[in-house]
Amino acid sequence: MFVREACRAIGRSPLPDLIAQPASLDAGNLPVGTQKQYRLSLSNQSRGYAWGRIEMQPPLQWVVFSTEFEGSSAHIDLQLDLSNVAPGVYKSQLVIQPEGVPTKLLVALRVEVTALAVQIEPKILDLGSLAYRAKARGQVRMICKTAGGRLLGEAS
């Protein structure tokens, strides 16, 4: 309590004042199936020790991060898993709320998920004439032509 009053007396805030580096995160264009990690650094530009909560608004289920931070120099690791994300532009923000501090730190997040370019070989699969209930096998290859993209799932 004494430290807070002393800070007020000299016109200095006794509370942590956090900044994020980078101040916003634009992941750019990432193809479906990409798995990528990003790191945000938090630093205190004032005095005091900082800890608190982190949430994402609106939530993006495919972005995984710790919901708490601690320390005047902390890191937030974000893991993006675009394995089951439809192509489109997604925008959200991390809301970082230091304990006991009335202001929140907002870090914008933008990701554009792009569709995969897929090549199928052969283009036509001719199994010839088959008798009733006869079985035949053929082979089809699906090739992802998009760098960094991944094909997932089964075909039958």
CSV table of C-alpha atoms in Angstrom, one decimal, residues 25-155:
chain,number,residue,atom,x,y,z
A,25,LEU,CA,-0.8,-10.8,-35.3
A,26,ASP,CA,-1.6,-11.2,-39.0
A,27,ALA,CA,-0.8,-14.8,-39.9
A,28,GLY,CA,-1.5,-14.1,-43.5
A,29,ASN,CA,-2.6,-16.7,-46.0
A,30,LEU,CA,-2.3,-20.3,-44.6
A,31,PRO,CA,-3.6,-23.3,-46.5
A,32,VAL,CA,-6.1,-25.8,-44.9
A,33,GLY,CA,-4.1,-28.4,-42.8
A,34,THR,CA,-1.4,-26.0,-41.7
A,35,GLN,CA,-0.1,-26.3,-38.2
A,36,LYS,CA,1.9,-23.3,-37.0
A,37,GLN,CA,3.1,-21.7,-33.8
A,38,TYR,CA,3.4,-18.0,-33.0
A,39,ARG,CA,4.8,-16.3,-29.9
A,40,LEU,CA,3.7,-13.0,-28.4
A,41,SER,CA,5.9,-11.3,-25.8
A,42,LEU,CA,4.5,-9.2,-23.0
A,43,SER,CA,6.5,-6.6,-21.2
A,44,ASN,CA,5.8,-4.2,-18.4
A,45,GLN,CA,6.4,-0.6,-19.2
A,46,SER,CA,5.7,0.5,-15.6
A,47,ARG,CA,6.4,-0.9,-12.2
A,48,GLY,CA,4.9,-3.8,-10.3
A,49,TYR,CA,4.5,-7.5,-11.0
A,50,ALA,CA,2.0,-8.6,-13.7
A,51,TRP,CA,-0.2,-11.7,-13.8
A,52,GLY,CA,-3.7,-12.3,-15.1
A,53,ARG,CA,-6.0,-14.0,-17.6
A,54,ILE,CA,-6.1,-14.4,-21.3
A,55,GLU,CA,-9.1,-15.1,-23.5
A,56,MET,CA,-10.0,-14.9,-27.2
A,57,GLN,CA,-13.0,-12.9,-28.4
A,58,PRO,CA,-14.6,-14.3,-30.4
A,59,PRO,CA,-13.2,-17.7,-29.6
A,60,LEU,CA,-11.5,-19.7,-32.4
A,61,GLN,CA,-11.4,-23.4,-31.3
A,62,TRP,CA,-8.4,-24.1,-33.5
A,63,VAL,CA,-6.2,-21.6,-31.7
A,64,VAL,CA,-4.7,-23.1,-28.5
A,65,PHE,CA,-3.0,-20.9,-25.9
A,66,SER,CA,-2.5,-20.7,-22.1
A,67,THR,CA,-5.4,-18.8,-20.4
A,68,GLU,CA,-3.1,-17.3,-17.8
A,69,PHE,CA,0.2,-15.4,-17.7
A,70,GLU,CA,2.6,-14.5,-15.0
A,71,GLY,CA,5.6,-12.2,-14.9
A,72,SER,CA,6.5,-8.7,-16.0
A,73,SER,CA,8.2,-10.3,-19.1
A,74,ALA,CA,6.0,-13.2,-20.2
A,75,HIS,CA,5.4,-15.1,-23.4
A,76,ILE,CA,2.1,-16.3,-24.9
A,77,ASP,CA,2.5,-19.2,-27.3
A,78,LEU,CA,-0.3,-19.6,-29.9
A,79,GLN,CA,-0.7,-22.9,-31.7
A,80,LEU,CA,-2.8,-22.8,-34.9
A,81,ASP,CA,-4.1,-26.1,-36.2
A,82,LEU,CA,-6.0,-25.6,-39.5
A,83,SER,CA,-6.7,-29.3,-40.0
A,84,ASN,CA,-10.5,-28.9,-39.9
A,85,VAL,CA,-10.9,-25.3,-40.7
A,86,ALA,CA,-13.0,-24.2,-43.7
A,87,PRO,CA,-11.4,-21.6,-46.1
A,88,GLY,CA,-12.2,-18.0,-45.2
A,89,VAL,CA,-10.9,-15.0,-43.3
A,90,TYR,CA,-11.0,-15.2,-39.5
A,91,LYS,CA,-10.6,-12.3,-37.1
A,92,SER,CA,-10.4,-12.3,-33.4
A,93,GLN,CA,-8.5,-10.7,-30.5
A,94,LEU,CA,-6.7,-11.8,-27.5
A,95,VAL,CA,-8.0,-10.1,-24.4
A,96,ILE,CA,-5.2,-9.8,-21.8
A,97,GLN,CA,-6.5,-8.8,-18.4
A,98,PRO,CA,-3.8,-8.1,-15.8
A,99,GLU,CA,-5.0,-8.8,-12.2
A,100,GLY,CA,-6.0,-5.6,-10.4
A,101,VAL,CA,-5.6,-3.4,-13.5
A,102,PRO,CA,-8.7,-1.7,-14.9
A,103,THR,CA,-7.5,-1.7,-18.5
A,104,LYS,CA,-7.2,-4.7,-20.8
A,105,LEU,CA,-4.6,-5.2,-23.5
A,106,LEU,CA,-6.1,-6.2,-26.9
A,107,VAL,CA,-4.1,-8.0,-29.5
A,108,ALA,CA,-5.8,-8.4,-32.9
A,109,LEU,CA,-5.5,-11.8,-34.7
A,110,ARG,CA,-6.2,-12.3,-38.4
A,111,VAL,CA,-5.8,-15.5,-40.4
A,112,GLU,CA,-6.9,-16.2,-44.0
A,113,VAL,CA,-7.3,-19.9,-44.5
A,114,THR,CA,-7.0,-20.8,-48.2
A,115,ALA,CA,-8.3,-23.8,-50.0
A,116,LEU,CA,-6.0,-26.5,-51.2
A,117,ALA,CA,-5.1,-27.1,-54.9
A,118,VAL,CA,-5.5,-30.9,-55.4
A,119,GLN,CA,-4.5,-33.0,-58.3
A,120,ILE,CA,-6.1,-36.4,-58.9
A,121,GLU,CA,-4.4,-39.0,-61.0
A,122,PRO,CA,-5.6,-40.6,-63.2
A,123,LYS,CA,-8.3,-38.2,-64.2
A,124,ILE,CA,-10.4,-41.1,-65.4
A,125,LEU,CA,-10.4,-44.5,-63.8
A,126,ASP,CA,-11.6,-47.1,-66.4
A,127,LEU,CA,-12.2,-50.5,-64.8
A,128,GLY,CA,-13.5,-51.9,-68.1
A,129,SER,CA,-16.6,-54.2,-68.3
A,130,LEU,CA,-17.4,-56.1,-65.2
A,131,ALA,CA,-19.8,-59.0,-64.6
A,132,TYR,CA,-22.5,-58.7,-62.0
A,133,ARG,CA,-21.0,-58.9,-58.5
A,134,ALA,CA,-17.5,-58.9,-59.9
A,135,LYS,CA,-14.9,-57.0,-58.0
A,136,ALA,CA,-12.2,-54.8,-59.4
A,137,ARG,CA,-9.5,-52.6,-57.9
A,138,GLY,CA,-8.1,-49.4,-59.1
A,139,GLN,CA,-5.7,-46.9,-57.7
A,140,VAL,CA,-6.2,-43.1,-57.5
A,141,ARG,CA,-3.6,-40.7,-56.2
A,142,MET,CA,-4.5,-37.4,-54.6
A,143,ILE,CA,-1.7,-34.9,-54.6
A,144,CYS,CA,-1.8,-31.7,-52.6
A,145,LYS,CA,-0.2,-29.0,-54.8
A,146,THR,CA,-0.4,-26.2,-52.2
A,147,ALA,CA,2.8,-25.7,-50.3
A,148,GLY,CA,2.2,-26.3,-46.6
A,149,GLY,CA,-1.2,-27.8,-47.0
A,150,ARG,CA,-2.2,-31.2,-45.8
A,151,LEU,CA,-4.9,-33.6,-47.1
A,152,LEU,CA,-6.6,-35.5,-44.2
A,153,GLY,CA,-9.3,-38.1,-44.2
A,154,GLU,CA,-10.3,-41.2,-46.0
A,155,ALA,CA,-11.7,-42.1,-49.5
